[in-house]
mmCIF file of C-alpha atoms in Angstrom:
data_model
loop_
_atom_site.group_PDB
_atom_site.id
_atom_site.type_symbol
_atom_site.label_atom_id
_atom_site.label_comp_id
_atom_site.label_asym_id
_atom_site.label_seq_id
_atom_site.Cartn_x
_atom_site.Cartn_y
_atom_site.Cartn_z
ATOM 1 C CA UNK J 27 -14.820 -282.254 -58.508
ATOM 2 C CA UNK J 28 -11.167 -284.315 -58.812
ATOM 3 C CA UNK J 29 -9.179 -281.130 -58.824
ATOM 4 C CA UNK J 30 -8.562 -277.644 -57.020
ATOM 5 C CA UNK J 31 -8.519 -274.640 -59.387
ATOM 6 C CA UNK J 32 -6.808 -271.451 -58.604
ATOM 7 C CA UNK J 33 -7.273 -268.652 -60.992
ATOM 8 C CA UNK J 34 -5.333 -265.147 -59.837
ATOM 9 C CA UNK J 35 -3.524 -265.917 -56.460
ATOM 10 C CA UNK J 36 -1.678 -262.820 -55.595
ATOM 11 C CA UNK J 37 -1.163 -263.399 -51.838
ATOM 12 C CA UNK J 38 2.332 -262.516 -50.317
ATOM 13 C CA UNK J 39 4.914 -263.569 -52.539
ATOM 14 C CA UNK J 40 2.965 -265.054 -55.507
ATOM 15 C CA UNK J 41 2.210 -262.881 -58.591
ATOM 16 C CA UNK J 42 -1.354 -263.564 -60.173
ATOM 17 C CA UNK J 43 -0.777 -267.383 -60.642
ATOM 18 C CA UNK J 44 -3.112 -269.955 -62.203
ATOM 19 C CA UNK J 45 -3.152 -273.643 -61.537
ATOM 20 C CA UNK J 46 -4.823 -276.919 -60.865
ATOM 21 C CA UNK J 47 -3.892 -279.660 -58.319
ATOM 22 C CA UNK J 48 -5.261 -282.689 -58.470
ATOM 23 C CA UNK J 49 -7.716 -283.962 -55.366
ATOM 24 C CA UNK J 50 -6.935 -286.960 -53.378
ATOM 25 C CA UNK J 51 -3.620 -286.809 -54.458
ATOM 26 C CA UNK J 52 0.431 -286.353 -52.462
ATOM 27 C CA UNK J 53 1.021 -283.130 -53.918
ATOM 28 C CA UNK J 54 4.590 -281.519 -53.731
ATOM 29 C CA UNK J 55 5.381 -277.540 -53.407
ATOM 30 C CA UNK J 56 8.913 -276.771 -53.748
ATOM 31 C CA UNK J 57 10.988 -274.089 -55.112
ATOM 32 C CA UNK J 58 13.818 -271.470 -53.607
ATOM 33 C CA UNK J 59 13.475 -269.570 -50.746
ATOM 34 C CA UNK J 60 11.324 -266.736 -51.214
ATOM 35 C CA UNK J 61 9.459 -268.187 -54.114
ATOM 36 C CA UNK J 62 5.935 -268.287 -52.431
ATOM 37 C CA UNK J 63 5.587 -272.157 -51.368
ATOM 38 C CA UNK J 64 4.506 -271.066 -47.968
ATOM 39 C CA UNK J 65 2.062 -268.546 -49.675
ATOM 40 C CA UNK J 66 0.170 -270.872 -51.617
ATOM 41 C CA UNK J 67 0.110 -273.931 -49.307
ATOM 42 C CA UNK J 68 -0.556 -271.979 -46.012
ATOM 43 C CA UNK J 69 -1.851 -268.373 -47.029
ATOM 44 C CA UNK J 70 -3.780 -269.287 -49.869
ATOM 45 C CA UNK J 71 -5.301 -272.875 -50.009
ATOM 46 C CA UNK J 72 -5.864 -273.478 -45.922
ATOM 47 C CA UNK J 73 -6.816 -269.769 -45.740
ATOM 48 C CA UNK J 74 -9.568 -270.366 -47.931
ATOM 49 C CA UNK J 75 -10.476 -273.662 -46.672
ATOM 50 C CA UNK J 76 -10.901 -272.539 -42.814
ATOM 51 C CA UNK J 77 -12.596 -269.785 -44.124
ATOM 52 C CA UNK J 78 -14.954 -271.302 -45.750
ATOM 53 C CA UNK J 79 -15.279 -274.232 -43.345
ATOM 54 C CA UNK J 80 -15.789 -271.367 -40.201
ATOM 55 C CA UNK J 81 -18.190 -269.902 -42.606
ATOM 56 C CA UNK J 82 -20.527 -273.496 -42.626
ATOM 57 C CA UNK J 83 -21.115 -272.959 -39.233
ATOM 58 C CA UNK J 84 -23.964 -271.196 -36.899
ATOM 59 C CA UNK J 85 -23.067 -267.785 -35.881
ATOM 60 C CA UNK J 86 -23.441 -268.454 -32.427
ATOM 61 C CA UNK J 87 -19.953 -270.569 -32.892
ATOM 62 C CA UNK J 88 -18.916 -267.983 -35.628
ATOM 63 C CA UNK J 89 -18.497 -265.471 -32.963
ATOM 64 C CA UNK J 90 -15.876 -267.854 -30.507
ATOM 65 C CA UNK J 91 -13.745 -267.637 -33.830
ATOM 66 C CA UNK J 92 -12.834 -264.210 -35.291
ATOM 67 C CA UNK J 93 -13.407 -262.826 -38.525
ATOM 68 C CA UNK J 94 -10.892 -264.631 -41.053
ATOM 69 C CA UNK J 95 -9.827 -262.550 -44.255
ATOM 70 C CA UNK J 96 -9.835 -264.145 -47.480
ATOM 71 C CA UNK J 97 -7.053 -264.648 -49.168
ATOM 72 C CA UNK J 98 -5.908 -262.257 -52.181
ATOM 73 C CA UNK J 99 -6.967 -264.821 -55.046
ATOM 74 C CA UNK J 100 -9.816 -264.344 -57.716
ATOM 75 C CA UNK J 101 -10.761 -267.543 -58.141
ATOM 76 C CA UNK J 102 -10.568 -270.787 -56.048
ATOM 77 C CA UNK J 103 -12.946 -274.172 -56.217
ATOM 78 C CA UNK J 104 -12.475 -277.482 -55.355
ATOM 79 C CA UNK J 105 -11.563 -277.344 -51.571
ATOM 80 C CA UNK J 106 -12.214 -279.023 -49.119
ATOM 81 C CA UNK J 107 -12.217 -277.925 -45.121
ATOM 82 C CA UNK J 108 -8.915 -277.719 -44.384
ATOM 83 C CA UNK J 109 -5.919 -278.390 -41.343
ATOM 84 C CA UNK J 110 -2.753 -276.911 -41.002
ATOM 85 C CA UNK J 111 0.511 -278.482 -39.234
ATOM 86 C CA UNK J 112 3.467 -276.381 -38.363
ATOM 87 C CA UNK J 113 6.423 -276.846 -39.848
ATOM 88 C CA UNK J 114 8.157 -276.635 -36.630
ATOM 89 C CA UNK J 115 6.036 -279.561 -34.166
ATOM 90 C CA UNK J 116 7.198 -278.721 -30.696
ATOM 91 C CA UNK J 117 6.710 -282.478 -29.994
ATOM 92 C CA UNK J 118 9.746 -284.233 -29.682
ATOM 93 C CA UNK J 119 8.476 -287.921 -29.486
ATOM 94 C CA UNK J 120 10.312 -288.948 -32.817
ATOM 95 C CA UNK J 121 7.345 -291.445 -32.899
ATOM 96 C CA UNK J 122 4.708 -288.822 -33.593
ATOM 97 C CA UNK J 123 2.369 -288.854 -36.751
ATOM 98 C CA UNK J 124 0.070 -286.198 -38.199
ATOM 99 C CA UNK J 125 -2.775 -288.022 -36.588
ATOM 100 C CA UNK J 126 -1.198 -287.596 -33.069
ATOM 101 C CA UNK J 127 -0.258 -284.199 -33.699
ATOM 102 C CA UNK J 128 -3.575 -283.113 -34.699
ATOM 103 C CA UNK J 129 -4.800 -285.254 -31.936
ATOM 104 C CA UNK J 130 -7.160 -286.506 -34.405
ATOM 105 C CA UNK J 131 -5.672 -290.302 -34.089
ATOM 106 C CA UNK J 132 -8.353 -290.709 -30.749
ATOM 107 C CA UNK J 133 -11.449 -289.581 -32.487
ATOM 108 C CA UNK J 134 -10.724 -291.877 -35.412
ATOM 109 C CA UNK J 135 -9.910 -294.830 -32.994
ATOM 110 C CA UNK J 136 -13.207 -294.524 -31.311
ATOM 111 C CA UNK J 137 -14.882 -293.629 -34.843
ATOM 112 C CA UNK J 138 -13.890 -297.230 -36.141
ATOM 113 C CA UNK J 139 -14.465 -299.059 -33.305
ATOM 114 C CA UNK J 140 -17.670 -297.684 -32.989
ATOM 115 C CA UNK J 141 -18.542 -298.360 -36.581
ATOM 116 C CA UNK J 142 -16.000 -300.730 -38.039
ATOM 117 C CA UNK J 143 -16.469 -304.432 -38.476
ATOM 118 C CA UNK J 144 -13.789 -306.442 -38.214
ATOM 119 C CA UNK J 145 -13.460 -308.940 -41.217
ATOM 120 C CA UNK J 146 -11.718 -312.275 -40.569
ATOM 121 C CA UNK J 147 -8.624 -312.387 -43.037
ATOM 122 C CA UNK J 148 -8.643 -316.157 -43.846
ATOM 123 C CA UNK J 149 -12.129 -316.114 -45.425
ATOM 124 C CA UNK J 150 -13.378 -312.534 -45.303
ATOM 125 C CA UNK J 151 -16.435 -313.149 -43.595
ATOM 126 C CA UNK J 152 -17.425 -310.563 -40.779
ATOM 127 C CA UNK J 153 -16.550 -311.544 -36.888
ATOM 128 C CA UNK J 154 -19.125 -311.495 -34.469
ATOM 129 C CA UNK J 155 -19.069 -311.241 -30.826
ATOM 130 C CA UNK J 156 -19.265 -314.572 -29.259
ATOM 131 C CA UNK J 157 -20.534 -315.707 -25.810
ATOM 132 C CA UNK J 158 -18.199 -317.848 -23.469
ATOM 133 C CA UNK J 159 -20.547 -320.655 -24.353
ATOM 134 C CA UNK J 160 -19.995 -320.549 -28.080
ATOM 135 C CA UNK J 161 -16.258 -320.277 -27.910
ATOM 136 C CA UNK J 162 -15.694 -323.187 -25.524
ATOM 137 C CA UNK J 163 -18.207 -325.213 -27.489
ATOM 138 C CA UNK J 164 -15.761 -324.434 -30.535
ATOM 139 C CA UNK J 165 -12.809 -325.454 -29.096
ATOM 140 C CA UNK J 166 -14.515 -328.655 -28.046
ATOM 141 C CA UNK J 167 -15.454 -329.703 -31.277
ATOM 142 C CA UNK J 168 -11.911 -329.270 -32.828
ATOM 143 C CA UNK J 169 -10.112 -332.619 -33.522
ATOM 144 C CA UNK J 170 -7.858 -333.954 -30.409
ATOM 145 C CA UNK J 171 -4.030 -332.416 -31.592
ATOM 146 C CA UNK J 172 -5.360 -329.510 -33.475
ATOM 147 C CA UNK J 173 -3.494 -326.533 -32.893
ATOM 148 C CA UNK J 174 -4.933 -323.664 -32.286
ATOM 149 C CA UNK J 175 -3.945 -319.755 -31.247
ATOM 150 C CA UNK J 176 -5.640 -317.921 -28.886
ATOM 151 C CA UNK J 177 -5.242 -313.906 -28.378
#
């Protein structure tokens, strides 16, 4: 599926609207005040996509959640589980980022370091851990003069 179909949103402000937004995409709501952007974007699309992702799990953590509503709309495919950030982030660290305000930035630092390999960017080949041993006996076999960088 490379797109999210909406077929007869009526939640809030919007008035039985139809559309399709591309997946895996930046995608833009704007309009005046009043128009519904909040509607769709919050009430309608990550409604449905918490509900549906609180749905996927086992009652036993069902019931540590609430019963969500879904949202007034006739039709929707295409979604995937969904996150929501408020507009207004009480953080005031001008450096912050959607990962740190999720506070999913730690779990994918530990998910790539646990699973990444790093790939050496002057030949592309994969870097493996290296003993003392090996390292000095590399350095030792580089030419007298040769520069080299250590980090």
């Amino acid at each position: 599926m490379n797109k999210i179909i909406i077929k007869g949103a009526r939640e809030h402000n919007l008035k039985n609207i139809d559309l399709e937004l591309p997946r895996d995409k930046l995608i833009v709501i704007s309009g005046l005040s009043g128009s519904g952007k909040s509607s769709l974007a919050f009430d309608t699309i990550f409604a449905e996509g918490q509900r549906r992702y609180v749905e996927s799990l086992s009652a036993y953590a069902r019931q540590f959640l609430g019963r969500m509503d879904k949202p007034d709309v006739d039709y929707l495919e295409g979604l995937s589980p969904a996150i929501s950030i408020e507009q207004k982030t009480t953080s005031k660290n001008p450096r912050s980022t959607v990962g740190t305000i999720t506070e999913i930035y730690d779990y994918l630092r530990l998910l790539f370091a646990r699973i990444g390999k790093p790939i050496c960017p002057n030949d592309g080949t994969e870097i493996k851990e290296q003993s003392v041993d090996q390292i000095l006996d590399a350095v030792l076999s580089l030419p007298e003069g040769q520069k080299l960088m250590i980090l």
